[in-house]
XYZ file of C-alpha atoms in Angstrom:
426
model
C -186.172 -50.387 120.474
C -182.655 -49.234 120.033
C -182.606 -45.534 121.358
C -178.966 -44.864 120.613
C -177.350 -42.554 117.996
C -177.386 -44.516 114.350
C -173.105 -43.823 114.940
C -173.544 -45.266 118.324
C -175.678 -48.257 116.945
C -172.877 -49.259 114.516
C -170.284 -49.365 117.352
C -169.708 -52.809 118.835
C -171.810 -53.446 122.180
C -170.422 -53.051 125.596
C -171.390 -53.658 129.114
C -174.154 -51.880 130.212
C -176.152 -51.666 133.548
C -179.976 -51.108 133.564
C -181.285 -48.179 135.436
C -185.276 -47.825 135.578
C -185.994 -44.151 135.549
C -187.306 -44.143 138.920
C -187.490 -42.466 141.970
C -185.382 -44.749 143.667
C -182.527 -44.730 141.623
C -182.952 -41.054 139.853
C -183.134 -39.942 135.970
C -181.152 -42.042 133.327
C -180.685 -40.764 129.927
C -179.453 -43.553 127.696
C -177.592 -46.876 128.393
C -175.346 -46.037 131.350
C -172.031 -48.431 130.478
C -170.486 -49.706 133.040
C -167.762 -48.540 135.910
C -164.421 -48.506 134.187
C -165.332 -47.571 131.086
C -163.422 -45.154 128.575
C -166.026 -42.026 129.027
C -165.255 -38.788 130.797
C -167.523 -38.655 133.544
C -168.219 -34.773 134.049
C -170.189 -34.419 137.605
C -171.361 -32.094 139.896
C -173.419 -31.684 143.193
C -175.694 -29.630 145.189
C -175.456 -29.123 148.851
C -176.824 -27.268 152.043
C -175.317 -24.401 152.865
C -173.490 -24.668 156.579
C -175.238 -22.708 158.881
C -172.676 -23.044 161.889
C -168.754 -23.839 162.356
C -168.517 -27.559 162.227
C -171.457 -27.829 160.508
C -170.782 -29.917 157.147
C -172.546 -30.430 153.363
C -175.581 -32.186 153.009
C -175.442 -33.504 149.516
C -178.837 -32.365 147.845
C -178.205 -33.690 143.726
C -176.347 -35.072 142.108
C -176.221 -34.924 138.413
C -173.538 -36.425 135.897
C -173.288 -36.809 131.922
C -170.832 -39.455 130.286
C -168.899 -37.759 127.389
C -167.421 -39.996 124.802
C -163.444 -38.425 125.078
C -162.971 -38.625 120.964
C -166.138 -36.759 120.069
C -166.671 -34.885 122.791
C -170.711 -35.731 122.768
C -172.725 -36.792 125.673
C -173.681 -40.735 125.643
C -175.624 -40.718 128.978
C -176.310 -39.183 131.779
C -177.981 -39.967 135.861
C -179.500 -37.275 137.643
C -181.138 -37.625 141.267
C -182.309 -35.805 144.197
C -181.136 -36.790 147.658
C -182.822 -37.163 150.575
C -180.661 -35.547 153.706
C -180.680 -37.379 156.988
C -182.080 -34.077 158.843
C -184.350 -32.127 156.172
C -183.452 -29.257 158.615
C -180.313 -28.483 156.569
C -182.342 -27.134 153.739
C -182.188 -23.641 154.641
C -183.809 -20.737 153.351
C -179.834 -19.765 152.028
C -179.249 -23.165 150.735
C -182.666 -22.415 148.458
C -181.327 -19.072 147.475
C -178.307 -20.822 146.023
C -179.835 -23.835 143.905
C -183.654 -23.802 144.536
C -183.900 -27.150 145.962
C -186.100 -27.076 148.293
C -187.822 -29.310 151.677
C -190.684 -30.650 149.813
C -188.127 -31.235 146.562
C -186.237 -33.518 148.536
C -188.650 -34.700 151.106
C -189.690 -37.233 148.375
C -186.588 -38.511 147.155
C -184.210 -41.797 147.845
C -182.148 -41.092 150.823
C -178.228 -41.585 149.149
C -177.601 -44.778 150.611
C -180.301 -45.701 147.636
C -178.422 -44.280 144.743
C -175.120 -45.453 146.104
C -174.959 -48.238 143.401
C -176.031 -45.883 140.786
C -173.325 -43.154 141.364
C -170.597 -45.661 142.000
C -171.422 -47.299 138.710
C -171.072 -43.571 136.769
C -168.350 -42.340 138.636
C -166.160 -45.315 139.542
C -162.854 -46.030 136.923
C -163.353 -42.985 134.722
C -161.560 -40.107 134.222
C -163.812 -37.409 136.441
C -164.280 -33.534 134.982
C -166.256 -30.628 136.439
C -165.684 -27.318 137.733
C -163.734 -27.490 141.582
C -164.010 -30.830 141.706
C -160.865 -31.377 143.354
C -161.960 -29.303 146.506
C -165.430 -29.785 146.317
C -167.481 -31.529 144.479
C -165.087 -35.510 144.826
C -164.623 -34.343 148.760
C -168.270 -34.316 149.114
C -168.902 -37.765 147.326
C -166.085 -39.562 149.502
C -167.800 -38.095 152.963
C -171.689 -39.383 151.558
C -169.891 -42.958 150.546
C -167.999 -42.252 153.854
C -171.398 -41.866 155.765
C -173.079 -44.959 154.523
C -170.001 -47.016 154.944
C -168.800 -47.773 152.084
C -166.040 -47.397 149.832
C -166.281 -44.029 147.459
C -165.467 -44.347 143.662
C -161.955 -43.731 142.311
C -161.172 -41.891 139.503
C -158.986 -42.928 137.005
C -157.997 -39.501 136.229
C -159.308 -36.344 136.984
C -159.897 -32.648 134.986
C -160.586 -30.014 137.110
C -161.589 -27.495 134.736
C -161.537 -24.422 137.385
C -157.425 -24.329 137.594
C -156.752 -25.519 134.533
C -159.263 -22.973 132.821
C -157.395 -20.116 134.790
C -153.922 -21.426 134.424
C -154.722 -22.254 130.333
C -157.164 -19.702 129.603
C -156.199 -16.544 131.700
C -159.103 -14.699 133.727
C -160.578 -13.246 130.888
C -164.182 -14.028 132.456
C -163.665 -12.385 135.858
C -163.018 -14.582 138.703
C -163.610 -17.757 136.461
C -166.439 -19.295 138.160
C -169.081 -21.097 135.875
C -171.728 -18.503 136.256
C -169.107 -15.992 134.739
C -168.066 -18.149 132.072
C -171.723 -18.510 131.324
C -171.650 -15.241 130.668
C -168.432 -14.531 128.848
C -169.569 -16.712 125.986
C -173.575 -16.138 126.127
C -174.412 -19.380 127.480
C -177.160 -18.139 129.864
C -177.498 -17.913 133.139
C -176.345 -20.789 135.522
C -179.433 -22.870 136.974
C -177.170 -24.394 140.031
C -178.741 -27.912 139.189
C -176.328 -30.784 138.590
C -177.268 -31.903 135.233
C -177.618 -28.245 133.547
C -174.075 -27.623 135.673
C -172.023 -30.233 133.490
C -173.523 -29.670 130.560
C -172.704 -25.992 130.740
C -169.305 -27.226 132.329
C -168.573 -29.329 128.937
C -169.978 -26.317 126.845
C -167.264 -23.812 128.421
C -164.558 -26.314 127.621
C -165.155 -26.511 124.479
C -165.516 -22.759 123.744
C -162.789 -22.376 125.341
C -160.271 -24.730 123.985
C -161.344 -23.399 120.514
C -160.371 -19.835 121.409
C -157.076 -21.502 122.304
C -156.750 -22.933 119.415
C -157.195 -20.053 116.907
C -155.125 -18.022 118.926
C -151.924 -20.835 117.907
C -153.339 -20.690 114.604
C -152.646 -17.055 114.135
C -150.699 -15.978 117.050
C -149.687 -12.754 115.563
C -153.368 -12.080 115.094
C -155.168 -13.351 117.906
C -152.655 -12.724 120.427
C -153.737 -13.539 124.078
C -151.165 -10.976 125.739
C -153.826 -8.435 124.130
C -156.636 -10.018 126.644
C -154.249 -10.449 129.939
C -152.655 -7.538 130.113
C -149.315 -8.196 127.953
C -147.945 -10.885 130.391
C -144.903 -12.865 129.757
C -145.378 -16.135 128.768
C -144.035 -19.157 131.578
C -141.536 -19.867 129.087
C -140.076 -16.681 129.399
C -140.446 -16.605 133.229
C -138.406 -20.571 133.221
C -136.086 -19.292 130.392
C -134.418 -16.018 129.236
C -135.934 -12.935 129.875
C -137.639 -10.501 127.336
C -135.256 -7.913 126.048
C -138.210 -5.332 127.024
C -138.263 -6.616 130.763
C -134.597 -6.389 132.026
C -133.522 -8.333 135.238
C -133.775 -5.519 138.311
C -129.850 -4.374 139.506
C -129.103 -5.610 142.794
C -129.039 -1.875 145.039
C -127.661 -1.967 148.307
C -127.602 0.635 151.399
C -124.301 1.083 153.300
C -126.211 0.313 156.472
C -128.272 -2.600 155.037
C -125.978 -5.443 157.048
C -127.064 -3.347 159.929
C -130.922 -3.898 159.687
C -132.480 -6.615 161.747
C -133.597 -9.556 159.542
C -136.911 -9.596 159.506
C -137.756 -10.433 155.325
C -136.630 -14.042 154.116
C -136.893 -16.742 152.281
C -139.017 -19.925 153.431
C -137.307 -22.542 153.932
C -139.608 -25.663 153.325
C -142.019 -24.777 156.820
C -144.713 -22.852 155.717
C -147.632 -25.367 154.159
C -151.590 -24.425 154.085
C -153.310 -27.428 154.591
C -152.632 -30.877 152.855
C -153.389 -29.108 149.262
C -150.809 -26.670 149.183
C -146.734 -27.413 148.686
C -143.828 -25.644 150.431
C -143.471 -21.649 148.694
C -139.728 -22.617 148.998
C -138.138 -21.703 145.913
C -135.008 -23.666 145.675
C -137.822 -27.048 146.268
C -139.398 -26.171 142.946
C -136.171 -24.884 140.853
C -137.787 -21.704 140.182
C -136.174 -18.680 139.603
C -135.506 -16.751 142.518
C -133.921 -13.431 140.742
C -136.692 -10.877 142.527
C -136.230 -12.790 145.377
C -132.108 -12.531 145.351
C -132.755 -8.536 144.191
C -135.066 -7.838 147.389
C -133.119 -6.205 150.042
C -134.044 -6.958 153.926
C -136.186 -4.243 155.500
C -138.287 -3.856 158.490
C -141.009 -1.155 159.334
C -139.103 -0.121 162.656
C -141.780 0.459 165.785
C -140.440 3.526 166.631
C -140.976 5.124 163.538
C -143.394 8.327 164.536
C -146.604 8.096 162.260
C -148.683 11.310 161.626
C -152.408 11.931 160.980
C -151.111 14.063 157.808
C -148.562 12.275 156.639
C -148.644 11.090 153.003
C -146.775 7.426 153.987
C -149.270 6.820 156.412
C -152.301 9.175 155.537
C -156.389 6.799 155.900
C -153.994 4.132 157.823
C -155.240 3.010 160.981
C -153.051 1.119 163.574
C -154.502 -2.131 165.022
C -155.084 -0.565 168.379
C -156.934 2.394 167.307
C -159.666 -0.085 164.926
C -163.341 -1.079 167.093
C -165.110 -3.568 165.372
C -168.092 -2.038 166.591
C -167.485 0.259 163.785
C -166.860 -2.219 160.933
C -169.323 -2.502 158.504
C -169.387 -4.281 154.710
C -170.011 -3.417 151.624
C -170.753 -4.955 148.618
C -171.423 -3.119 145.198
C -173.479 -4.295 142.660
C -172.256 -2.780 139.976
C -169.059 -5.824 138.941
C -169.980 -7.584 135.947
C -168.436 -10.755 136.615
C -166.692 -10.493 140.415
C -168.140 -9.191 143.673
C -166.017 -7.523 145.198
C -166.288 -7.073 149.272
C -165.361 -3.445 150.549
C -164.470 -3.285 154.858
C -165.342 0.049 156.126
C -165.066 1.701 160.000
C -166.165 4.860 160.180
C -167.772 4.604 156.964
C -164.323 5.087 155.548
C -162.371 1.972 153.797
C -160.617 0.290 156.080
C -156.625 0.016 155.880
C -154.611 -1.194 158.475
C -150.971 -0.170 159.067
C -148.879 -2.886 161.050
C -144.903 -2.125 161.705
C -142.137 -4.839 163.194
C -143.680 -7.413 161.002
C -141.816 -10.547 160.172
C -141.850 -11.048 156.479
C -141.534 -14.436 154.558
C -141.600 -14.971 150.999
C -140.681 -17.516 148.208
C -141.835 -18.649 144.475
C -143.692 -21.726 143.683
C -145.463 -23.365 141.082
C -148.193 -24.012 143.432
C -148.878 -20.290 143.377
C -149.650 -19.006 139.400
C -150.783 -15.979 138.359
C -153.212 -15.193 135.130
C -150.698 -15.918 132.851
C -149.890 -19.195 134.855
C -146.305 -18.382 135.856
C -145.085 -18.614 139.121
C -146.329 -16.075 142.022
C -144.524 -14.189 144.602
C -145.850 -15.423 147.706
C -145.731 -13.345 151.009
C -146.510 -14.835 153.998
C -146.610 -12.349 156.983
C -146.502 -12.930 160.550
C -148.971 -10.872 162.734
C -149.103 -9.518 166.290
C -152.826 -10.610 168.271
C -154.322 -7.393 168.011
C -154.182 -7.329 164.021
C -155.360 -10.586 163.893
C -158.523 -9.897 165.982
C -159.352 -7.283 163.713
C -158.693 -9.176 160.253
C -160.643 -12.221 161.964
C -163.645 -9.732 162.676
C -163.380 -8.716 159.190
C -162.934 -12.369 157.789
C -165.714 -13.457 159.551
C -168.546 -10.880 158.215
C -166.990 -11.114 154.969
C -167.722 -14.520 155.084
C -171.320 -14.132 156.324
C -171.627 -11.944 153.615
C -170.966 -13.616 151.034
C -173.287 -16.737 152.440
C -176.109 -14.557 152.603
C -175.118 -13.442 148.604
C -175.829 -16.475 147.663
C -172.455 -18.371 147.267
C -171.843 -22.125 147.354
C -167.834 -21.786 147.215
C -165.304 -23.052 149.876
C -164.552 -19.819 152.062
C -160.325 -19.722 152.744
C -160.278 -18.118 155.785
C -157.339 -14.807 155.290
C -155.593 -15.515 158.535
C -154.288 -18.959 159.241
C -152.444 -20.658 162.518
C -149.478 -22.990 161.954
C -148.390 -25.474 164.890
C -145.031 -24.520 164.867
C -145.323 -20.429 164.873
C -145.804 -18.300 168.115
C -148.140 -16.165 166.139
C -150.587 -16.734 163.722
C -149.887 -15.623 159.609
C -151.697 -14.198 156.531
C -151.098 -14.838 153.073
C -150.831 -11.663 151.313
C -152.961 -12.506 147.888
């Protein structure tokens, strides 16, 4: 019995690979083609939560749907459970944040069973999903990785997370899927593979048809109305808007005097392997906030008073305990939590002078609109990083214990080459 579409029946046959829907091999919806072939393959996967520093992703599910690139309609789709080496790493957090339980996966293949199955979906297509680039493809390589074997490559890949918030704008909050969900009344996310892509293809489409009624009738359905009036990039690459002059460069007499302490980077500064250099001149952006800045420096001596407006609720590094730091975490955001430090039960602002200041633009760095960011990059003394560590680290906790399966990018980070260690201002 032919259990394809009567469009898809008319279309001439191609290699296919048999898939029983078994336990063994997971859930099969229609004729899986095989690797290489011209279908989008949107994935996504479910994972332990780590427990401890060090302690990786156990991949729980994985779930994937094959989307026919011209249509933009599903033509299969493989679903399984996976076993973990140590059924320990289901934790009572990692059920709070998918519902996959011991006993759900006590039952199912171990990965090195489904290895054939996922490399078929996966391998040669162009890959979509929602942080797929950080997430979801890193923890496929490390499972192939684990069995030894060679992971799938993609042919291409969509991650729809950046390009969604580069394209779209945060109009949904802090753009994960669960807000998107809820932008455009598709539900509440499950935080099961299959429902995942499937709710991941639904955004895209919603929200490449906003984007294309607001071309239609840009006078009508402008966007600046939804981000805030933001220039456009073309603006930010090109001339700038007669309402948004270029700042006058304003010196002080004494300026030459002041020790250097704010500049440019100079290709040093890098985050990891997935971030570029914030030097400007690298990336040919326009550097005319950067050329307007003057040098300045917060001098140490500078006397700071209780009742001072400049300085009034700061607290200097030395003066913080973290015995006194507590979270907290409203409930009242529709779409982003946002995390509140307190000591005291006061908020929590630190004041930090003789800081070395480094900034620069890059494309790396974009901002709702998707132009280029300012980035700061600010070199700290020991005792403000102990404190901002404390705070990073319950913050993190936090938002473990909320529930949340995303990467955590720690604020404070240490560079080989630097005395001291740096934060990113965001």
């Amino acid at each position: 019995m032919d259990t394809r579409s009567p469009e898809a029946a008319t279309n001439p046959p191609m290699a296919t690979t048999a898939m029983a829907s078994t336990s063994a091999v997971g859930e099969v919806s229609g004729v899986v083609p095989e690797a290489g072939g011209p279908e989008i393959a949107f994935f996504d996967v479910e994972t332990s939560v780590p427990q401890r520093a060090g302690q990786g992703h156990a991949l729980l599910e994985f779930g994937a749907i094959l989307v026919c690139p011209r249509r933009l309609v599903e033509v299969a789709s493989y679903a399984t459970l996976v076993r973990p080496a140590d059924l320990g790493v289901v934790s009572a957090m990692s059920v709070r944040c998918n519902g996959i339980t011991r006993d759900a996966v006590a039952g199912a293949p171990y990965f090195r069973e489904v290895a054939d199955a996922v490399h078929t979906v996966l391998h040669g297509r162009v890959w979509a999903g929602h942080n797929i680039v950080r997430f979801d493809s890193a923890r496929i390589r490390e499972a192939f990785a684990e069995i030894g074997r060679p992971p799938p490559q993609p042919k291409g890949m969509i991650d729809t997370l950046p390009l969604l918030t580069q394209r779209f704008g945060r109009r949904a909050g802090d753009m994960k899927m669960a807000s998107l969900a809820s932008y455009f009344g598709l539900g509440k996310q499950r935080h099961r593979s299959l429902d995942d892509v499937r709710m991941n293809l639904e955004v895209l489409k919603y929200c490449a048809t906003v984007l294309f009624l607001e071309a239609s009738l840009p006078e009508v359905l402008t966007v600046e109305n939804l981000v805030g009036g933001a220039i456009t990039r073309s603006q930010v690459n090109g001339a700038a808007s007669p309402e948004v002059p270029k700042p006058e460069a304003k010196s002080s007499p004494d300026s030459s005097k002041r020790q250097r302490t704010v500049s440019r980077v100079s290709n040093a500064i890098q985050a990891g392997d997935n971030q570029q250099s914030i030097d400007p001149a690298a990336n040919n952006e326009p550097v005319e906030l950067i050329s307007n800045m003057e040098e300045m420096k917060l001098d140490a001596s500078t006397q700071m008073y209780a009742n001072s407006s400049a300085f009034s609720g700061f607290l200097m590094p030395d003066d913080v305990s973290t015995e006194f730091i507590k979270i907290y975490v409203p409930s009242s955001n529709q779409f982003a939590q946002r995390t509140y430090i307190h000591h005291k039960d006061s908020l929590l602002q630190l004041c930090c002078t003789s800081s070395q200041v480094q900034f620069g633009v890059s494309t790396k760095f974009l901002d709702n609109a998707g132009r280029p960011k300012l980035n700061i990059v600010v070199d700290i003394p020991d005792n403000i990083r102990e404190v901002l560590e404390f705070c990073d680290g319950i913050a993190q906790r936090s938002s473990q214990e909320s529930g949340s399966t995303s990467e955590w990018i720690p604020m404070v980070k240490k560079y080989g080459y630097v005395n001291r260690p740096v934060v990113r201002l965001q």
